[in-house]
Short mmCIF file of C-alpha atoms and ligand atoms in Angstrom, two decimals:
data_model
loop_
_atom_site.label_atom_id
_atom_site.label_comp_id
_atom_site.label_asym_id
_atom_site.label_seq_id
_atom_site.Cartn_x
_atom_site.Cartn_y
_atom_site.Cartn_z
CA MET A 12 -0.30 -0.36 0.22
CA THR A 13 1.54 3.02 -0.73
CA GLU A 14 0.15 6.48 1.51
CA ALA A 15 -3.22 7.83 1.97
CA GLY A 16 -4.81 4.44 2.00
CA THR A 17 -4.84 3.60 -2.43
CA PHE A 18 -2.97 1.04 -3.82
CA VAL A 19 -1.05 0.81 -7.66
CA PHE A 20 -3.99 -0.44 -9.01
CA ASP A 21 -2.01 -0.31 -12.58
CA ARG A 22 -3.16 -2.84 -15.41
CA PHE A 23 -0.88 -2.79 -16.73
CA SER A 24 1.76 -3.73 -15.06
CA GLU A 25 4.26 -6.59 -16.59
CA SER A 26 3.52 -8.38 -11.52
CA HIS A 27 -0.35 -8.03 -11.43
CA VAL A 28 -0.53 -9.03 -14.83
CA GLU A 29 0.64 -12.39 -14.00
CA ASN A 30 -0.91 -12.56 -10.94
CA PRO A 31 -2.89 -10.15 -9.50
CA TYR A 32 -3.47 -12.33 -6.60
CA PRO A 33 -1.60 -10.84 -3.80
CA LEU A 34 -2.84 -7.42 -4.72
CA TYR A 35 -6.54 -8.51 -3.39
CA ARG A 36 -5.25 -11.05 -0.72
CA ARG A 37 -3.72 -7.04 0.51
CA ALA A 38 -6.49 -4.94 -0.20
CA ARG A 39 -9.23 -7.85 1.04
CA ALA A 40 -7.11 -7.07 4.38
CA GLU A 41 -5.82 -3.89 5.02
CA ALA A 42 -8.34 -1.72 2.59
CA PRO A 43 -11.77 -4.08 1.43
CA VAL A 44 -13.05 -0.30 -0.99
CA TYR A 45 -10.96 1.68 -1.66
CA TYR A 46 -10.78 4.47 -4.30
CA ALA A 47 -8.40 3.33 -7.44
CA ASP A 48 -7.79 6.90 -8.48
CA ALA A 49 -5.81 5.78 -11.94
CA PHE A 50 -9.28 4.71 -12.89
CA GLY A 51 -12.13 6.43 -11.18
CA VAL A 52 -13.82 3.70 -10.05
CA TRP A 53 -13.30 2.91 -5.97
CA VAL A 54 -12.91 -1.34 -6.33
CA VAL A 55 -14.58 -3.84 -4.03
CA THR A 56 -12.51 -6.95 -2.59
CA ARG A 57 -14.57 -8.70 0.00
CA ARG A 58 -16.50 -12.08 -0.88
CA ALA A 59 -19.21 -10.69 0.85
CA ASP A 60 -19.18 -7.30 -0.55
CA VAL A 61 -18.72 -8.18 -3.71
CA ARG A 62 -22.26 -10.06 -3.78
CA THR A 63 -23.99 -7.16 -2.68
CA VAL A 64 -22.69 -5.48 -5.89
CA LEU A 65 -23.73 -8.39 -7.58
CA THR A 66 -27.19 -9.25 -6.46
CA ASP A 67 -28.68 -5.46 -4.43
CA VAL A 68 -29.36 -3.92 -8.32
CA GLU A 69 -31.38 -1.24 -6.29
CA ARG A 70 -27.96 0.15 -4.67
CA PHE A 71 -26.37 -1.43 -7.59
CA SER A 72 -27.14 -0.60 -11.02
CA SER A 73 -25.83 -2.07 -14.26
CA ALA A 74 -26.58 0.51 -16.77
CA PHE A 75 -23.50 1.72 -18.70
CA GLY A 76 -22.39 1.23 -22.59
CA ILE A 77 -20.61 -1.88 -24.38
CA ARG A 78 -19.67 0.40 -27.71
CA THR A 79 -19.33 3.04 -26.90
CA PRO A 80 -16.49 4.62 -26.18
CA LEU A 81 -15.64 7.45 -23.60
CA VAL A 82 -13.89 9.57 -25.34
CA ALA A 83 -15.09 8.89 -28.52
CA ALA A 84 -12.41 10.29 -31.67
CA ASP A 85 -13.86 12.91 -33.56
CA GLY A 86 -16.09 11.95 -36.35
CA VAL A 87 -17.00 8.74 -34.50
CA ARG A 88 -20.16 9.36 -33.61
CA GLU A 89 -21.39 10.46 -36.97
CA ILE A 90 -19.98 7.13 -38.44
CA LEU A 91 -21.45 4.98 -35.81
CA ALA A 92 -24.80 6.80 -36.18
CA GLU A 93 -25.16 5.26 -39.05
CA GLY A 94 -25.20 1.78 -38.11
CA TYR A 95 -28.09 0.31 -35.03
CA PRO A 96 -27.91 2.37 -31.92
CA GLU A 97 -26.63 0.71 -29.28
CA VAL A 98 -29.68 0.17 -27.17
CA PRO A 99 -28.77 -2.01 -23.02
CA ALA A 100 -29.15 -6.20 -23.61
CA LEU A 101 -28.84 -7.65 -21.15
CA LEU A 102 -25.70 -7.72 -19.33
CA ASN A 103 -26.12 -4.03 -18.85
CA GLU A 104 -29.36 -3.30 -18.75
CA ASP A 105 -32.32 -3.14 -14.82
CA PRO A 106 -34.91 -4.06 -14.10
CA PRO A 107 -37.61 -4.13 -15.11
CA ALA A 108 -36.07 -4.01 -18.28
CA HIS A 109 -33.68 -6.96 -17.72
CA THR A 110 -36.42 -8.43 -16.38
CA ARG A 111 -37.94 -8.70 -20.61
CA THR A 112 -34.99 -9.88 -22.22
CA ARG A 113 -33.83 -12.10 -20.22
CA ALA A 114 -37.50 -13.74 -19.95
CA LEU A 115 -37.08 -13.44 -24.12
CA VAL A 116 -32.98 -14.18 -23.87
CA ALA A 117 -34.62 -17.91 -21.50
CA THR A 118 -36.36 -19.28 -24.03
CA ALA A 119 -34.57 -19.58 -27.06
CA PHE A 120 -31.94 -20.04 -24.99
CA SER A 121 -33.00 -23.10 -22.63
CA PRO A 122 -30.82 -25.87 -21.06
CA ARG A 123 -32.39 -28.47 -23.91
CA ARG A 124 -30.54 -26.10 -26.42
CA THR A 125 -27.11 -26.21 -24.22
CA ARG A 126 -27.83 -30.31 -24.47
CA GLU A 127 -28.58 -30.58 -27.50
CA LEU A 128 -25.08 -28.81 -28.69
CA ALA A 129 -23.46 -32.43 -26.69
CA PRO A 130 -22.94 -33.30 -30.39
CA HIS A 131 -22.02 -30.78 -31.48
CA VAL A 132 -19.00 -29.27 -29.72
CA GLN A 133 -17.62 -32.87 -29.39
CA ARG A 134 -17.93 -32.22 -32.88
CA LEU A 135 -15.77 -29.27 -32.76
CA THR A 136 -12.64 -30.14 -30.24
CA ASP A 137 -12.27 -33.23 -32.03
CA ALA A 138 -12.26 -31.21 -35.76
CA LEU A 139 -9.49 -28.90 -34.26
CA ILE A 140 -7.10 -31.76 -32.99
CA ASP A 141 -7.38 -33.48 -35.89
CA GLY A 142 -6.09 -30.32 -37.26
CA PHE A 143 -2.93 -29.99 -34.57
CA ALA A 144 -2.38 -33.82 -33.61
CA ALA A 145 0.24 -34.35 -36.06
CA ASP A 146 2.44 -32.38 -35.41
CA GLY A 147 3.43 -32.95 -32.08
CA GLU A 148 3.31 -29.80 -30.44
CA ALA A 149 1.52 -26.35 -30.90
CA ASP A 150 -0.07 -23.07 -28.52
CA LEU A 151 -3.00 -23.98 -27.75
CA VAL A 152 -4.73 -20.83 -26.94
CA GLY A 153 -4.50 -20.20 -30.83
CA ARG A 154 -5.63 -23.41 -32.30
CA PHE A 155 -8.04 -25.19 -29.46
CA ALA A 156 -8.98 -22.23 -27.25
CA LEU A 157 -10.34 -19.80 -28.44
CA PRO A 158 -11.52 -21.33 -31.58
CA LEU A 159 -13.48 -24.04 -29.93
CA PRO A 160 -16.32 -22.12 -28.85
CA LEU A 161 -16.01 -19.11 -31.54
CA ARG A 162 -18.21 -21.36 -33.62
CA VAL A 163 -20.12 -22.96 -30.66
CA ILE A 164 -21.56 -19.83 -30.42
CA CYS A 165 -21.46 -18.93 -34.46
CA GLU A 166 -22.93 -22.36 -34.96
CA LEU A 167 -25.30 -21.58 -31.75
CA ILE A 168 -26.53 -18.12 -32.84
CA GLY A 169 -27.13 -19.29 -36.45
CA ILE A 170 -23.65 -17.69 -37.72
CA PRO A 171 -22.85 -19.55 -40.91
CA ALA A 172 -19.26 -21.60 -40.04
CA ALA A 173 -17.89 -19.70 -43.06
CA ASP A 174 -18.04 -16.39 -40.92
CA ALA A 175 -16.46 -16.86 -38.06
CA GLY A 176 -12.89 -15.18 -38.74
CA GLN A 177 -15.05 -12.56 -39.83
CA VAL A 178 -16.87 -12.61 -36.96
CA ARG A 179 -13.91 -13.14 -34.01
CA ALA A 180 -11.86 -9.68 -36.50
CA TRP A 181 -15.62 -7.42 -36.25
CA THR A 182 -14.60 -8.61 -31.96
CA GLU A 183 -11.46 -7.09 -32.07
CA GLU A 184 -12.62 -3.87 -33.94
CA LEU A 185 -15.73 -2.92 -30.49
CA LYS A 186 -13.04 -4.05 -27.53
CA THR A 187 -9.53 -1.11 -30.13
CA LEU A 188 -13.34 1.68 -30.69
CA THR A 189 -12.97 0.85 -27.02
CA SER A 190 -9.91 0.80 -25.91
CA PHE A 191 -8.17 4.09 -24.59
CA ASP A 192 -4.80 3.05 -26.76
CA ALA A 193 -6.58 3.29 -29.93
CA THR A 194 -5.57 6.70 -31.68
CA PRO A 195 -7.80 9.15 -33.36
CA GLU A 196 -7.27 7.35 -36.73
CA ARG A 197 -7.77 3.61 -35.36
CA GLN A 198 -10.70 4.42 -33.63
CA ARG A 199 -13.02 6.33 -37.00
CA GLU A 200 -11.98 2.63 -38.69
CA ALA A 201 -13.49 0.68 -35.97
CA ALA A 202 -16.05 2.40 -35.99
CA HIS A 203 -16.61 1.67 -39.85
CA GLN A 204 -16.41 -1.51 -38.86
CA SER A 205 -18.68 -1.90 -36.42
CA VAL A 206 -20.77 -0.47 -37.82
CA ALA A 207 -20.77 -3.14 -40.64
CA PHE A 208 -20.84 -5.82 -38.01
CA GLU A 209 -24.03 -4.31 -37.23
CA ARG A 210 -25.82 -4.77 -40.65
CA TYR A 211 -24.63 -8.14 -41.00
CA LEU A 212 -25.94 -9.12 -37.80
CA ALA A 213 -29.10 -6.98 -38.76
CA ALA A 214 -29.38 -8.28 -41.89
CA LEU A 215 -28.61 -12.41 -40.58
CA VAL A 216 -32.49 -11.44 -38.29
CA GLU A 217 -33.31 -10.16 -41.26
CA ALA A 218 -33.59 -14.02 -42.75
CA ARG A 219 -34.48 -15.28 -40.43
CA ARG A 220 -37.58 -13.74 -39.59
CA ALA A 221 -38.45 -15.10 -43.34
CA ASP A 222 -37.33 -18.34 -42.98
CA PRO A 223 -37.05 -19.39 -39.60
CA ARG A 224 -34.43 -21.75 -38.60
CA ASP A 225 -34.17 -24.18 -35.51
CA ASP A 226 -31.75 -22.28 -34.13
CA LEU A 227 -31.24 -19.95 -31.36
CA LEU A 228 -31.55 -16.74 -33.89
CA THR A 229 -34.79 -18.12 -34.62
CA GLY A 230 -35.90 -18.64 -31.16
CA LEU A 231 -35.44 -14.32 -30.81
CA VAL A 232 -36.71 -13.25 -33.34
CA THR A 233 -39.55 -15.28 -32.51
CA ALA A 234 -39.44 -15.33 -28.32
CA GLU A 235 -42.80 -14.20 -27.39
CA PRO A 236 -42.97 -11.63 -23.32
CA PRO A 237 -44.12 -12.20 -21.08
CA GLU A 238 -47.97 -11.23 -19.75
CA ASP A 239 -47.59 -7.08 -19.89
CA ALA A 240 -43.44 -6.88 -20.19
CA GLY A 241 -43.77 -5.75 -23.77
CA GLY A 242 -43.44 -6.60 -27.67
CA ARG A 243 -40.62 -8.71 -28.73
CA PHE A 244 -37.08 -7.90 -29.48
CA SER A 245 -36.98 -5.56 -32.23
CA THR A 246 -34.90 -5.43 -34.75
CA THR A 247 -31.44 -2.80 -33.32
CA GLU A 248 -32.80 -4.20 -29.92
CA LEU A 249 -31.27 -8.33 -30.57
CA VAL A 250 -28.39 -6.35 -33.54
CA SER A 251 -27.22 -5.19 -29.58
CA LEU A 252 -28.20 -8.10 -27.95
CA LEU A 253 -26.12 -10.34 -30.72
CA ILE A 254 -22.93 -8.07 -29.83
CA THR A 255 -23.44 -9.02 -26.29
CA LEU A 256 -24.12 -12.19 -26.33
CA ILE A 257 -20.64 -13.48 -29.24
CA PHE A 258 -18.38 -10.93 -26.68
CA GLY A 259 -19.36 -12.67 -24.01
CA GLY A 260 -20.21 -16.42 -25.53
CA HIS A 261 -16.68 -16.69 -26.89
CA GLU A 262 -13.43 -14.58 -24.75
CA THR A 263 -14.80 -15.87 -22.04
CA THR A 264 -14.06 -19.54 -22.51
CA ALA A 265 -11.64 -19.62 -24.08
CA ASN A 266 -10.11 -18.12 -21.40
CA LEU A 267 -11.83 -21.03 -19.58
CA ILE A 268 -9.67 -23.59 -21.26
CA GLY A 269 -6.81 -21.81 -21.90
CA THR A 270 -5.77 -21.66 -18.10
CA ALA A 271 -7.96 -24.93 -17.20
CA LEU A 272 -5.13 -26.18 -19.91
CA LEU A 273 -2.23 -24.61 -18.13
CA LEU A 274 -3.33 -25.36 -14.30
CA LEU A 275 -4.75 -29.42 -16.15
CA LEU A 276 -0.56 -29.44 -17.19
CA GLY A 277 1.31 -27.80 -14.32
CA HIS A 278 -0.62 -30.74 -11.65
CA PRO A 279 1.19 -33.94 -12.48
CA GLY A 280 -0.66 -37.02 -13.36
CA LEU A 281 -3.42 -35.27 -13.08
CA ALA A 282 -4.01 -35.47 -17.79
CA ALA A 283 -3.63 -39.67 -16.32
CA ALA A 284 -6.14 -39.31 -13.64
CA ILE A 285 -9.01 -37.71 -16.34
CA ALA A 286 -8.31 -39.98 -19.06
CA ALA A 287 -8.98 -42.21 -16.45
CA ASP A 288 -12.24 -41.21 -14.78
CA PRO A 289 -13.84 -38.02 -16.98
CA ALA A 290 -16.22 -36.57 -14.63
CA ARG A 291 -12.89 -35.89 -12.50
CA ALA A 292 -13.14 -33.08 -15.89
CA ASP A 293 -15.94 -31.03 -13.28
CA SER A 294 -13.56 -30.54 -10.46
CA LEU A 295 -11.09 -29.14 -12.68
CA VAL A 296 -13.08 -26.64 -14.46
CA GLU A 297 -14.51 -26.30 -11.03
CA GLU A 298 -11.66 -25.80 -9.15
CA THR A 299 -10.41 -23.31 -12.07
CA LEU A 300 -13.85 -21.83 -12.42
CA ARG A 301 -12.54 -20.05 -8.24
CA VAL A 302 -9.15 -19.60 -8.77
CA ASP A 303 -8.14 -17.92 -11.65
CA PRO A 304 -11.13 -16.98 -12.86
CA PRO A 305 -11.91 -15.43 -16.74
CA VAL A 306 -14.35 -12.72 -15.06
CA GLN A 307 -11.91 -10.93 -12.72
CA GLY A 308 -14.87 -8.43 -12.02
CA SER A 309 -18.06 -6.86 -13.14
CA PHE A 310 -18.45 -2.37 -12.78
CA ARG A 311 -22.03 -1.51 -11.45
CA THR A 312 -22.95 2.31 -10.63
CA VAL A 313 -24.14 3.48 -7.58
CA VAL A 314 -27.25 4.89 -7.90
CA ALA A 315 -27.92 6.24 -3.90
CA ASP A 316 -24.65 7.20 -1.28
CA THR A 317 -23.97 3.48 0.64
CA GLU A 318 -21.85 1.84 2.60
CA LEU A 319 -19.19 -1.27 2.04
CA SER A 320 -17.48 -2.93 5.23
CA GLY A 321 -18.22 0.40 6.32
CA VAL A 322 -16.84 2.95 4.52
CA ARG A 323 -19.53 5.03 2.66
CA VAL A 324 -19.00 5.43 -0.86
CA PRO A 325 -20.88 7.99 -2.65
CA ALA A 326 -24.55 8.65 -5.51
CA GLY A 327 -22.51 8.30 -9.83
CA ALA A 328 -19.29 6.01 -8.73
CA GLN A 329 -18.51 2.98 -10.30
CA VAL A 330 -17.35 -0.07 -8.12
CA PHE A 331 -15.80 -2.10 -9.97
CA ALA A 332 -16.33 -5.72 -7.62
CA VAL A 333 -13.81 -8.71 -8.42
CA ILE A 334 -14.78 -11.57 -8.48
CA GLY A 335 -11.36 -12.96 -8.56
CA SER A 336 -10.68 -11.44 -5.48
CA ALA A 337 -14.31 -13.12 -3.72
CA ASN A 338 -13.82 -16.95 -4.75
CA ARG A 339 -10.24 -16.01 -2.75
CA ASP A 340 -11.49 -14.82 0.23
CA PRO A 341 -10.80 -16.74 3.27
CA ALA A 342 -14.07 -17.13 4.28
CA ALA A 343 -15.10 -18.89 1.15
CA ALA A 344 -12.68 -21.30 1.28
CA ALA A 345 -10.23 -22.57 3.14
CA ASP A 346 -6.83 -23.38 1.80
CA PRO A 347 -7.91 -20.43 -0.54
CA ASP A 348 -4.32 -20.01 -2.75
CA THR A 349 -4.12 -23.77 -3.54
CA PHE A 350 -5.09 -24.90 -6.53
CA ASP A 351 -6.46 -28.62 -5.00
CA PRO A 352 -8.24 -30.03 -8.29
CA ASP A 353 -9.50 -32.71 -5.50
CA ARG A 354 -12.02 -30.09 -2.92
CA ALA A 355 -15.29 -30.59 -2.29
CA ARG A 356 -17.50 -27.54 -3.20
CA PRO A 357 -15.28 -25.79 -5.29
CA ASP A 358 -18.35 -24.66 -7.33
CA ARG A 359 -18.80 -21.84 -4.76
CA HIS A 360 -16.78 -19.61 -6.61
CA LEU A 361 -19.17 -15.84 -7.80
CA ALA A 362 -17.39 -16.84 -11.80
CA PHE A 363 -20.45 -16.64 -13.32
CA GLY A 364 -21.83 -14.06 -11.17
CA ARG A 365 -24.62 -14.50 -8.74
CA GLY A 366 -28.12 -13.16 -8.39
CA ILE A 367 -30.47 -11.77 -11.30
CA HIS A 368 -28.03 -11.42 -13.99
CA PHE A 369 -26.37 -14.82 -12.89
CA CYS A 370 -23.92 -15.76 -17.11
CA VAL A 371 -27.07 -17.20 -18.90
CA GLY A 372 -23.66 -19.58 -21.22
CA ALA A 373 -23.04 -21.30 -18.15
CA ALA A 374 -23.94 -24.59 -19.25
CA LEU A 375 -22.26 -24.17 -22.32
CA ALA A 376 -18.94 -22.31 -20.78
CA ARG A 377 -18.89 -25.17 -18.84
CA LEU A 378 -19.78 -28.13 -21.53
CA GLU A 379 -17.26 -26.89 -23.42
CA ALA A 380 -14.56 -26.37 -20.71
CA ARG A 381 -14.80 -30.27 -19.84
CA THR A 382 -15.56 -31.69 -22.76
CA ALA A 383 -12.33 -29.54 -24.78
CA ILE A 384 -10.60 -31.36 -21.61
CA THR A 385 -11.65 -34.81 -21.27
CA THR A 386 -11.84 -35.58 -25.15
CA LEU A 387 -6.85 -33.83 -25.58
CA VAL A 388 -6.25 -36.02 -22.34
CA ARG A 389 -7.80 -38.40 -24.38
CA ARG A 390 -6.51 -38.29 -27.66
CA LEU A 391 -2.90 -36.59 -27.37
CA PRO A 392 -2.17 -38.77 -23.80
CA ASP A 393 1.14 -37.87 -22.99
CA VAL A 394 0.31 -33.86 -24.01
CA ARG A 395 2.62 -31.67 -21.46
CA LEU A 396 3.93 -27.81 -21.48
CA ALA A 397 7.27 -26.92 -24.18
CA ASP A 398 9.90 -27.26 -21.24
CA GLY A 399 10.39 -23.41 -20.21
CA PHE A 400 7.16 -22.40 -21.36
CA ARG A 401 6.08 -19.71 -19.59
CA ALA A 402 2.56 -18.33 -20.89
CA PRO A 403 1.35 -14.11 -20.65
CA TYR A 404 -0.98 -12.82 -19.36
CA LEU A 405 -4.06 -10.31 -21.16
CA ALA A 406 -2.98 -6.91 -19.88
CA ASN A 407 -6.58 -6.41 -18.97
CA LEU A 408 -8.44 -5.55 -15.93
CA LEU A 409 -11.47 -7.72 -16.06
CA HIS A 410 -10.33 -10.68 -18.46
CA ARG A 411 -7.65 -12.64 -17.90
CA GLY A 412 -6.87 -15.62 -19.00
CA PRO A 413 -2.98 -16.77 -20.88
CA THR A 414 -2.61 -15.78 -24.95
CA ARG A 415 -0.28 -18.85 -25.57
CA LEU A 416 0.34 -22.41 -24.58
CA GLU A 417 3.03 -24.79 -25.84
CA ALA A 418 2.20 -28.19 -25.52
CA VAL A 419 5.37 -30.80 -27.27
CA TRP A 420 3.48 -35.15 -27.61
CA SER A 421 4.28 -37.45 -29.47
CA ARG A 422 2.88 -37.68 -32.41
C1 LIG B 515 -15.62 -19.33 -18.65
C2 LIG B 515 -17.28 -18.39 -19.34
C3 LIG B 515 -17.71 -17.69 -18.42
C4 LIG B 515 -17.89 -16.56 -17.18
C5 LIG B 515 -16.64 -16.75 -16.92
C6 LIG B 515 -18.67 -15.69 -17.94
C7 LIG B 515 -18.98 -15.19 -17.06
C8 LIG B 515 -20.17 -13.61 -16.85
C9 LIG B 515 -20.94 -13.24 -15.58
C10 LIG B 515 -19.57 -12.52 -14.31
C11 LIG B 515 -21.29 -12.23 -15.68
C12 LIG B 515 -22.81 -11.40 -13.81
C13 LIG B 515 -22.32 -10.18 -14.86
C14 LIG B 515 -22.49 -8.85 -14.14
O1 LIG B 515 -23.56 -9.50 -12.47
O2 LIG B 515 -22.57 -8.02 -14.00
C15 LIG B 515 -21.97 -12.97 -16.76
C16 LIG B 515 -23.06 -12.88 -17.27
C17 LIG B 515 -23.01 -12.99 -18.77
N1 LIG B 515 -23.22 -14.27 -19.56
FE1 LIG B 515 -21.52 -14.77 -19.10
N2 LIG B 515 -19.89 -16.56 -19.40
C18 LIG B 515 -18.43 -17.11 -19.59
C19 LIG B 515 -19.83 -17.43 -20.52
C20 LIG B 515 -20.69 -16.69 -21.81
C21 LIG B 515 -21.47 -17.55 -22.33
C22 LIG B 515 -20.58 -18.49 -23.41
C23 LIG B 515 -22.29 -16.24 -22.32
C24 LIG B 515 -23.20 -17.22 -24.24
C25 LIG B 515 -23.08 -18.05 -25.44
C26 LIG B 515 -22.25 -15.27 -22.21
C27 LIG B 515 -23.14 -14.70 -21.97
C28 LIG B 515 -23.61 -13.19 -21.09
C29 LIG B 515 -24.75 -12.60 -20.57
C30 LIG B 515 -25.38 -13.00 -22.26
C31 LIG B 515 -24.65 -12.40 -19.98
C32 LIG B 515 -25.19 -11.37 -18.63
C33 LIG B 515 -26.40 -12.19 -18.32
C34 LIG B 515 -27.59 -10.69 -17.23
O3 LIG B 515 -27.33 -9.96 -17.37
O4 LIG B 515 -28.53 -11.30 -16.35
N3 LIG B 515 -21.46 -16.35 -21.57
N4 LIG B 515 -20.81 -13.80 -17.57
#
């Protein structure tokens, strides 16, 4: 801790990017709710407070922009006006609007649809491994953890497989649009690409309206709202919702698979144990979500002056509830910093959030991670980390996962 009770909470500090957990531990003990100047947000690290921030929708609002740059360069707003306006979509909605959207999404995104996806997830997993098995080495993030969820979310929504690469490129452009370090020129280019993405999605929506199929998009287009809860989704709403689903559905899961593989290969004997008893993969996935969650936290806006752990947080303030810290709070788990794939209740984590915003894709993410792990250890029984490999991490405050994972095996 530096003077005046402030922590250095710097997403670009190398030690923090590589391992944020020592900082979280100190924050929980010394300053569980503190104002981080560099970001202008209140950082909340204790499990009980994180739960409160995530679940108390009266005090903590989820309204924020996903596609709108905080500081838009000249011309960016004019370019974006050529596309579809950003409207809140689930993640960034408060009740009662959230209640209607969630009900509509729930009818289309049913547990049955997730279960039905299992054979597709298996087929896509095998096809990816077919692509590199004979090489004896691969970057398992670039060739496996990242493409799998991307293809799954495209197939789920009903986006043609041939367009998956373009969809990925567009999501990168959207990230550039809202990143702090894009030059004005780069921001304008990203705004053009964002408009192209929106038009592509709108055309897809119109195509399903004219010609329904058995996919999530058709389900969303035709979903009927519960009584007194507004009408069906408009095209503008669906464009925003699809962007939320595509964003929420692929990089998060890629980071889960990448981190789980890193933990798996770092623990000799675990791969063989899972190959012998695939049900053990479930505990590995839950323990990964607990000890090193892909989504490190969530933002909220304080609706009225409030108090957390005895600290007064003013109305209008931005709060960052650190899930990665809450999961390692000693109040939540014994020996919380230890990765223990045999932990009795590894699922007592907040990795998918809590309350009304609980992740709609949790079952799908678990299915993908389980399939990826069990199939990899079965097909490449002696897979191991390349000699001396040390994982580089995303330089990001919110999302966490290895950007590369070099593995080797005998051909
Ligand atoms: C390991 C993978 C994933 C993680 C760690 C994750 C994490 C989360 C978290 C923490 C939240 C709550 C955010 C908040 O309260 O502010 C959330 C919500 C959400 N997630 Fe996920 N997610 C994952 C996978 C997915 C997938 C596969 C999809 C879509 C197919 C998805 C779509 C969503 C959506 C739409 C919401 C908003 C729900 C609402 O506001 O009602 N996520 N996710």
